[in-house]
Short mmCIF file of C-alpha atoms (C1' of nucleotides) in Angstrom, two decimals:
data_model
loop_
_atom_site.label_atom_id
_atom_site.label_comp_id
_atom_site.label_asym_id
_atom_site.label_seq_id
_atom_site.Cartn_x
_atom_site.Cartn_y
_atom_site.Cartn_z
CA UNK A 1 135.07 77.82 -28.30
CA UNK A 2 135.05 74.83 -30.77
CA UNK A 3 132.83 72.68 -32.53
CA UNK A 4 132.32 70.91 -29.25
CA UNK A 5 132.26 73.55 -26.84
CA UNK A 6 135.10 71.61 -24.47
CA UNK A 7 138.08 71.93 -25.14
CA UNK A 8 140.54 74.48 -27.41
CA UNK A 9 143.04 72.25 -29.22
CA UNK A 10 141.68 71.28 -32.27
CA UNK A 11 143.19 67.54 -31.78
CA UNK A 12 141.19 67.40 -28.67
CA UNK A 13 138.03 68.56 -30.30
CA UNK A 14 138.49 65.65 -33.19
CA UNK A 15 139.05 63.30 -30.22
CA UNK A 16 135.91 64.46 -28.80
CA UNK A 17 134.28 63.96 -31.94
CA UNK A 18 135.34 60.88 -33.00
CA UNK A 19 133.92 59.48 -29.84
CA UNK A 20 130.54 60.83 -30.34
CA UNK A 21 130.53 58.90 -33.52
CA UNK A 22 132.11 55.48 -32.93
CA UNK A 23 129.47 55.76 -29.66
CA UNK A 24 126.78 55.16 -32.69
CA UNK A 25 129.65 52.87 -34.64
CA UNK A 26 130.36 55.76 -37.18
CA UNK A 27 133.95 56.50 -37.69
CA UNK A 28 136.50 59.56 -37.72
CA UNK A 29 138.36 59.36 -41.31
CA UNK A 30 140.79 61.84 -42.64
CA UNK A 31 137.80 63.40 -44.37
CA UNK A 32 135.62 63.83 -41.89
CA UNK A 33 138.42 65.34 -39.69
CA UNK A 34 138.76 67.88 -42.51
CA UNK A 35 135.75 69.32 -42.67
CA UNK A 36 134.96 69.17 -38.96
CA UNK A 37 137.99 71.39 -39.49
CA UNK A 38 136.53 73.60 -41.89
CA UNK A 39 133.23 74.13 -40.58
CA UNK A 40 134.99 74.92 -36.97
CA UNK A 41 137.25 77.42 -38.46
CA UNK A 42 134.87 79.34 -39.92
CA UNK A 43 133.96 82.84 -38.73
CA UNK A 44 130.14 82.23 -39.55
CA UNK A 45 127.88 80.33 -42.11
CA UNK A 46 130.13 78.52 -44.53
CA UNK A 47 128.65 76.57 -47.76
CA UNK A 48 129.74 72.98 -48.83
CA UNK A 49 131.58 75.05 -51.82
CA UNK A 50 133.39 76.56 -49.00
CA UNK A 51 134.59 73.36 -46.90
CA UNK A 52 134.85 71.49 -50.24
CA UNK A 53 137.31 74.00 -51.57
CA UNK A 54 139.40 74.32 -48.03
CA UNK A 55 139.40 70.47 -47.93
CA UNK A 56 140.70 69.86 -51.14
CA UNK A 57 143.60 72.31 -50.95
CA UNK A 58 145.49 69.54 -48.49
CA UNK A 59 143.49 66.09 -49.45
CA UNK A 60 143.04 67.35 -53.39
CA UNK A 61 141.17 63.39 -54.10
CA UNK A 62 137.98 64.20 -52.25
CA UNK A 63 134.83 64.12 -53.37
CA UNK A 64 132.02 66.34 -52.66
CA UNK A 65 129.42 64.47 -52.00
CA UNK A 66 131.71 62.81 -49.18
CA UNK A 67 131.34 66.92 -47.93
CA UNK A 68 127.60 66.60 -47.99
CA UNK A 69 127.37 63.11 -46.67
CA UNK A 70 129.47 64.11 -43.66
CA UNK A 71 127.44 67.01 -43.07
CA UNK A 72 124.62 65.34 -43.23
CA UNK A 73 125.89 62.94 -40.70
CA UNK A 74 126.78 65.36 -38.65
CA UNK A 75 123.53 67.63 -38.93
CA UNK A 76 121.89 64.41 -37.58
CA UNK A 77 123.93 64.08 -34.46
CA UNK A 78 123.66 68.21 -34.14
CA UNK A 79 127.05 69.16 -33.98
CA UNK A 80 126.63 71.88 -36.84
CA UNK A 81 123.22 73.12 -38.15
CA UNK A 82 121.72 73.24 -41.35
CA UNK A 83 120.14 77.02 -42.98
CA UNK A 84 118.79 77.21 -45.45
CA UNK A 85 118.56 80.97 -46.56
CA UNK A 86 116.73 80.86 -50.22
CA UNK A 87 120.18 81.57 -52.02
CA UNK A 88 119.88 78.30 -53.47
CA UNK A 89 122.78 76.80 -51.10
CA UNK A 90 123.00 76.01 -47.99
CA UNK A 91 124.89 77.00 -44.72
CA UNK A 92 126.04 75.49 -42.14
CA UNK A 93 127.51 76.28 -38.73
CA UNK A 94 128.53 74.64 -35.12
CA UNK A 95 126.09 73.72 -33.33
CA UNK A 96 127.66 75.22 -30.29
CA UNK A 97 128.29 79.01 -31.71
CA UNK A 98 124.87 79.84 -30.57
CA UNK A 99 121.38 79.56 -32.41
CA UNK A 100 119.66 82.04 -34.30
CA UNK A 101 117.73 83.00 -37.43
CA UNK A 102 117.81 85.17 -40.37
CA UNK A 103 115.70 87.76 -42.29
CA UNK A 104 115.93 87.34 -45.33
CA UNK A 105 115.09 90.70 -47.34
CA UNK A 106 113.58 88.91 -50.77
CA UNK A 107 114.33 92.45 -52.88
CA UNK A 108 117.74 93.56 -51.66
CA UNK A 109 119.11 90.09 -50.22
CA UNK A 110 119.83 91.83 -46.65
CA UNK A 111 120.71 89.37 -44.02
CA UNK A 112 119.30 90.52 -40.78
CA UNK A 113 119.93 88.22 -37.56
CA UNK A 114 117.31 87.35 -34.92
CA UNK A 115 117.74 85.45 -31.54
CA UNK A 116 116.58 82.32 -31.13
CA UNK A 117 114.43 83.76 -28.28
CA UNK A 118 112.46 85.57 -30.61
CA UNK A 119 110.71 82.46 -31.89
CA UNK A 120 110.14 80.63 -28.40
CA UNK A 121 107.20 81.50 -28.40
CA UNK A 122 105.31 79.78 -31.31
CA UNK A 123 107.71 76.62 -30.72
CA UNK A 124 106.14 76.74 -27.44
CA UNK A 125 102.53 76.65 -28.94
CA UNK A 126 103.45 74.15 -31.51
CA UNK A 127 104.14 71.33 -29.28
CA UNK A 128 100.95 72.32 -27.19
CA UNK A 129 98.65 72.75 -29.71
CA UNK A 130 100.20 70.21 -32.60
CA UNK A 131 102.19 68.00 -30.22
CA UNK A 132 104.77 68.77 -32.65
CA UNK A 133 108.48 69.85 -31.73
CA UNK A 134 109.22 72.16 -34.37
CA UNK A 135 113.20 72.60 -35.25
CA UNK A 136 113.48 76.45 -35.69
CA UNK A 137 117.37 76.21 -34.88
CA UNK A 138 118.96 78.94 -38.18
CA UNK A 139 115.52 79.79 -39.49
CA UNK A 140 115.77 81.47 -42.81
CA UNK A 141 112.62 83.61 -42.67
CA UNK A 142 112.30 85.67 -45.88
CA UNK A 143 110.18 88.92 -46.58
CA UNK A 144 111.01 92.77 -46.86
CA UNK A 145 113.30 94.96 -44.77
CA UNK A 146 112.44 98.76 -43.95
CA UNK A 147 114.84 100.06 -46.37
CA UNK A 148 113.34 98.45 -49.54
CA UNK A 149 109.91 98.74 -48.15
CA UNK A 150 110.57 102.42 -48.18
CA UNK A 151 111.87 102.16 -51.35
CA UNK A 152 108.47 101.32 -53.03
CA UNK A 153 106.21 103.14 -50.64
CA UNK A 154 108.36 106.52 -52.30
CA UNK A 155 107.63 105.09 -55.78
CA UNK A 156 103.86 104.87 -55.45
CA UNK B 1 86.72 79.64 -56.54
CA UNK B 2 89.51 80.62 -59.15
CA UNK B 3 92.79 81.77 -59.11
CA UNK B 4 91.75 85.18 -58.36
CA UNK B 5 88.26 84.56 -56.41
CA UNK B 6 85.98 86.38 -58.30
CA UNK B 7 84.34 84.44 -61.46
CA UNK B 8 84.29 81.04 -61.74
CA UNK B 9 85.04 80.79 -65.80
CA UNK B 10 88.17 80.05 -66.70
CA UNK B 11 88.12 82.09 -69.52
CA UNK B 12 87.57 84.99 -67.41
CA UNK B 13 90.00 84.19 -65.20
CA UNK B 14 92.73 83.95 -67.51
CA UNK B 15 91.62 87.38 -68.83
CA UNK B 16 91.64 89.07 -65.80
CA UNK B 17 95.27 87.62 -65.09
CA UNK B 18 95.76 88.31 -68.65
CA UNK B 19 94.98 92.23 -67.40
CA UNK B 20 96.77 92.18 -64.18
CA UNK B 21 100.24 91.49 -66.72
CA UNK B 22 99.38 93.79 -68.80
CA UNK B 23 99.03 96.71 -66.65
CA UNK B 24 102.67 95.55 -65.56
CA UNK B 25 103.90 95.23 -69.44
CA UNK B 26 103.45 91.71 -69.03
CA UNK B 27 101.62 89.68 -72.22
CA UNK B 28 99.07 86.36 -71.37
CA UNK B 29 100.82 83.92 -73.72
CA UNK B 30 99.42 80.04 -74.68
CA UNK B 31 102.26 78.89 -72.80
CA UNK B 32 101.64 81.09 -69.41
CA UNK B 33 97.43 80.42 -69.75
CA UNK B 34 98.21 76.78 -69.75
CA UNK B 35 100.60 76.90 -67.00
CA UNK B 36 97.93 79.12 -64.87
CA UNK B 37 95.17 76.76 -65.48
CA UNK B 38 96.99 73.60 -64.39
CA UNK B 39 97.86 75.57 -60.81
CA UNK B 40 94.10 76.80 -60.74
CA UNK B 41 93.39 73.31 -61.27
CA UNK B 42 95.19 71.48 -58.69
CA UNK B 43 93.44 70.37 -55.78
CA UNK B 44 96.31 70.89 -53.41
CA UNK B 45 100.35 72.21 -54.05
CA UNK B 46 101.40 71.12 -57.37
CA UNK B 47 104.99 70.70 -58.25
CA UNK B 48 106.61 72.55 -61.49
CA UNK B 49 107.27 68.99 -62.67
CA UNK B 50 103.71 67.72 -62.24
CA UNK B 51 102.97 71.59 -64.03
CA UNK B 52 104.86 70.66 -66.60
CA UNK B 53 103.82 67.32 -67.68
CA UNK B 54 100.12 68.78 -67.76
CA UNK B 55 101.37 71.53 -70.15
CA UNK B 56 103.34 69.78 -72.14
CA UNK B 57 99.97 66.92 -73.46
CA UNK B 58 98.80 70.05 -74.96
CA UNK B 59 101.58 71.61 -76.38
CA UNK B 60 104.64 69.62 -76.48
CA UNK B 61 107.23 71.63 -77.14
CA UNK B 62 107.10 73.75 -74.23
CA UNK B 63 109.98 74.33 -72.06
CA UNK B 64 110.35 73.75 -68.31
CA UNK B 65 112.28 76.39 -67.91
CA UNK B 66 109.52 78.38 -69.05
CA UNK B 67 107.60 77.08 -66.96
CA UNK B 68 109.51 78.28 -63.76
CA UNK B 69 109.98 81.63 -65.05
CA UNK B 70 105.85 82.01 -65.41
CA UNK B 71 105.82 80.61 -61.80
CA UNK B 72 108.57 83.31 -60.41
CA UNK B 73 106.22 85.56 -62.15
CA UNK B 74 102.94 84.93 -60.73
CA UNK B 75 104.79 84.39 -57.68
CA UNK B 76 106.01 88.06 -57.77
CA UNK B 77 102.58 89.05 -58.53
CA UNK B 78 101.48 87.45 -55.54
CA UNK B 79 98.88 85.38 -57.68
CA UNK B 80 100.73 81.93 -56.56
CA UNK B 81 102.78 81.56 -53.51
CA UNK B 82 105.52 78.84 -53.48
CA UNK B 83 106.44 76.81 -50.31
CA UNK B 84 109.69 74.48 -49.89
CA UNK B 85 108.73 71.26 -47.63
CA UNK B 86 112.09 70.34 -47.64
CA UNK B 87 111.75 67.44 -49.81
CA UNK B 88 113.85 69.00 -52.89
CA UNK B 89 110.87 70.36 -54.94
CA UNK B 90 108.98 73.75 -54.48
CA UNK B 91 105.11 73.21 -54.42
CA UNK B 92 102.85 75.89 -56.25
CA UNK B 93 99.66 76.93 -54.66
CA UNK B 94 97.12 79.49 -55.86
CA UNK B 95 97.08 82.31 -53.75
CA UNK B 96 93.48 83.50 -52.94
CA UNK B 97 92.75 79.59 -51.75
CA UNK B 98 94.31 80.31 -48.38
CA UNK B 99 97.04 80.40 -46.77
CA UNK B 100 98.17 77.82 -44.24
CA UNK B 101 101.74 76.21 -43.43
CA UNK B 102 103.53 73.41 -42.97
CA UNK B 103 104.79 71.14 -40.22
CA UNK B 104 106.94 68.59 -41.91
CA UNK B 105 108.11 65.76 -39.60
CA UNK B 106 111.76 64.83 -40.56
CA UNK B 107 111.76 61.47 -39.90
CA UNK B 108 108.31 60.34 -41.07
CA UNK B 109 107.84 63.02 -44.12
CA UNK B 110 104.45 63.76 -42.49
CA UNK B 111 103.12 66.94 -43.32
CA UNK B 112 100.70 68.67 -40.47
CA UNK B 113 98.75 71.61 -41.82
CA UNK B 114 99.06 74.61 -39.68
CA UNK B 115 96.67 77.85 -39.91
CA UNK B 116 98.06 81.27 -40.52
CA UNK B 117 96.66 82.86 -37.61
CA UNK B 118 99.28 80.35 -35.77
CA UNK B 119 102.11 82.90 -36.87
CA UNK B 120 100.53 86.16 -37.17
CA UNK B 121 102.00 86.57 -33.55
CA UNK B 122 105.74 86.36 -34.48
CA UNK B 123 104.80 88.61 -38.13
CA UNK B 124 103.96 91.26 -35.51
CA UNK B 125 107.37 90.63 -33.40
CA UNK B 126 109.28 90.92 -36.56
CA UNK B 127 107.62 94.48 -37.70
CA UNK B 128 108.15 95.82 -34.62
CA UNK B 129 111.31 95.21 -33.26
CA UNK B 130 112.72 94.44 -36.14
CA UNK B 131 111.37 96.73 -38.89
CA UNK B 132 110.82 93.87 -41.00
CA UNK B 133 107.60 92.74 -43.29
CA UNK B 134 107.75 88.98 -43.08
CA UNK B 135 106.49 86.87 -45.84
CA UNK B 136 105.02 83.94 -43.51
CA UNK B 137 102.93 82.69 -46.40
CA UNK B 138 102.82 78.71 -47.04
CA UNK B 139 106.09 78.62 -44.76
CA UNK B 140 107.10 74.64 -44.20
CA UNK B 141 108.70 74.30 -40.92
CA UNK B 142 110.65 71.01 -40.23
CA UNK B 143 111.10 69.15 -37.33
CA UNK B 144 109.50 66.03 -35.12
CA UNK B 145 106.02 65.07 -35.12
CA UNK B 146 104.48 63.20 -31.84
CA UNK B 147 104.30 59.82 -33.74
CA UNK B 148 108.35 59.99 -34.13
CA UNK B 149 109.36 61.46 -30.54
CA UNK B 150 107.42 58.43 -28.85
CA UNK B 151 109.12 56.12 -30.87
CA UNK B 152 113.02 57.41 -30.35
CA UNK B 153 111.73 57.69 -26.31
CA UNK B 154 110.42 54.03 -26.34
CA UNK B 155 113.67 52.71 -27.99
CA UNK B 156 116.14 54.74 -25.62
"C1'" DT C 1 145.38 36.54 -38.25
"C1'" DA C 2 141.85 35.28 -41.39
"C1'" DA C 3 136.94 36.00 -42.60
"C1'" DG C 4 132.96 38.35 -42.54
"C1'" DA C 5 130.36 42.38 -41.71
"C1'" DT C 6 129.65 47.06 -41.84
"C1'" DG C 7 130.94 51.82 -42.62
"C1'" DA C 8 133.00 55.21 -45.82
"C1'" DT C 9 134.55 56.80 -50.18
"C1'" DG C 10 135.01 58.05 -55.14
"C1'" DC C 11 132.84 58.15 -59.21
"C1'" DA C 12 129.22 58.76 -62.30
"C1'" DA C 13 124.72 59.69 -63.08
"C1'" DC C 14 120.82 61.96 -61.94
"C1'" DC C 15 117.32 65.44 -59.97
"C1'" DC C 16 115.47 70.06 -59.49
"C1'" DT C 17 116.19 74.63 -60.67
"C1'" DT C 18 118.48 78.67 -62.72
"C1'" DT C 19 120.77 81.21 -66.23
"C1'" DG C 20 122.70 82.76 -70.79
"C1'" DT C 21 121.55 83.36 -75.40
"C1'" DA C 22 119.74 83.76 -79.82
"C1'" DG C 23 115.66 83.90 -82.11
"C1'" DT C 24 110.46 84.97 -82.01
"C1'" DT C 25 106.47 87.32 -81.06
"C1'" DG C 26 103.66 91.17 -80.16
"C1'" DC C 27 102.93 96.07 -79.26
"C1'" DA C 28 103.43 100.90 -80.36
"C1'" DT C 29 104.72 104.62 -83.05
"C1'" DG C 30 105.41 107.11 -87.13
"C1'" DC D 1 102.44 99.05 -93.05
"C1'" DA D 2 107.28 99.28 -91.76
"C1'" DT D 3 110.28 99.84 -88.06
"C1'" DG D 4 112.00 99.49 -83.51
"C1'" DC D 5 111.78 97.90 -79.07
"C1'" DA D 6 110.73 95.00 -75.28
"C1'" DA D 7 108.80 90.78 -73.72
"C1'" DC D 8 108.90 85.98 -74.28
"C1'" DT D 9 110.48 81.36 -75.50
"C1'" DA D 10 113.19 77.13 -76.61
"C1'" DC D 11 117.36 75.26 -76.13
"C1'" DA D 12 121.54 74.23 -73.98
"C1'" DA D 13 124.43 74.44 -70.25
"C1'" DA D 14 125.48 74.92 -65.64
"C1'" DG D 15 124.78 75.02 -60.52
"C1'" DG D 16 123.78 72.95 -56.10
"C1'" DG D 17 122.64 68.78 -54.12
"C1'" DT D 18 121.52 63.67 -53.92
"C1'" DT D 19 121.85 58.79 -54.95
"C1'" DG D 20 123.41 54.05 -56.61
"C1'" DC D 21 127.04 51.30 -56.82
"C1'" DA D 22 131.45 49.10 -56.72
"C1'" DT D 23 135.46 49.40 -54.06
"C1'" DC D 24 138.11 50.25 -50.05
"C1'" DA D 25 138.96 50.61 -45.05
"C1'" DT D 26 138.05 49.35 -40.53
"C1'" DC D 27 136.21 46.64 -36.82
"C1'" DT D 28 134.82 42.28 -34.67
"C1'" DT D 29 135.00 37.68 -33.61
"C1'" DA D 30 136.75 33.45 -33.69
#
DNA sequence: TAAGATGATGCAACCCTTTGTAGTTGCATG
DNA sequence: CATGCAACTACAAAGGGTTGCATCATCTTA
């Protein structure tokens, strides 16, 4: 599936895309179309580094902060999602290649993935008890996995 | 109560801190004591910046990147706890004042304070099916808050 | 098709934070 | 008290990300 979840051709996908922004007056440049590109092609979380590099390869004049504006733009019409995973950059991913979060181990930097299901719950009690509609789409949850837990509980 | 909730002199406090890195090789320097008492001293999170500018009145020629290593310090130690509200700056908070998190409405910036029992649900979830120790402290979770949702409803 | 309006971009500067490094401070041992 | 070692610091530089601004591109309407 693409970015879009329609169609496969990737011309179709942009077409589908560039309709979703002009509907809210925002257009489809060569830019944009790039890292749509780059963020669609990717097997899974891909940094601005990432798209930046890949986009400047075949359009060497543009900037980076034309990546994160894009993104941004994008983030905000959820097409691709934003994580955040305490590396000190940040991911992102289609919107469309399923939701889900990530343990973060804090000692040995494991990634673990966790469905989206997993945290229904409290978004459930959130809006009932806070009225508020908590986002919990890529979740970067950080703590300790088993193995490093083990780790100290040998050392003590 | 103090940083570490058991005398109320600062003086003590810092010494018993001033023990706590020492048993881990640590030393209490003018620079860390200064940077301890302007967390202890905050009414609510405090910024490194805001940390910082306290610090430096006293004793100019401190660094800031000193003080974010004596933060990732007592952070380690589990004396402060940092929490990222999304807004590009890491608040400081010490850690025996209690722990509580964070709804942060995206469009607004509000920032609904949510109890810890809220999430001690999921911390369970995570040990058991997924063997891992979560670190659910001062977590900032973004998203909508009612004010915003009627608003985007009203104008659709 | 010309004029105005609005969106998008590149560039530079900036913000917050981290990291490398060389020099210092303080502790421990002989 | 000298020596060695490890912790600590200031400084500078860099990293990831954002922002202000002037310019450019595109769309609309007449």
């Amino acid at each position: 599936m693409n970015l879009f979840g329609r169609k496969q051709k990737q011309t179709e996908a942009h077409n589908h895309i560039a309709d979703d922004l002009s509907q809210k007056g925002l257009r489809m440049t060569p830019q944009r179309l790039m890292i749509v590109a780059a963020v669609e092609n990717s097997t899974n979380h891909i940094s601005a580094e990432e798209i930046y590099e890949q986009v400047i390869e075949k359009y060497p004049n543009v900037n980076i902060s034309t990546v994160y504006r894009t993104l941004d733009t994008l983030a905000e019409m959820r097409l691709v999602t934003k994580t955040d995973l305490g590396d000190g950059r940040v991911r992102y991913h289609p919107a469309d290649k399923g939701h889900h979060h990530h343990l973060v181990c804090r000692e040995c930097g494991a990634i673990i993935d966790l469905d989206e299901k997993a945290l229904t719950g409290i978004q459930a009690t959130l809006l009932r008890d806070y009225n508020f509609i908590a986002d919990l789409r890529h979740l970067g949850i950080s703590g300790k996995c088993v193995k490093c837990n083990r780790q100290v509980v040998r050392e003590t």
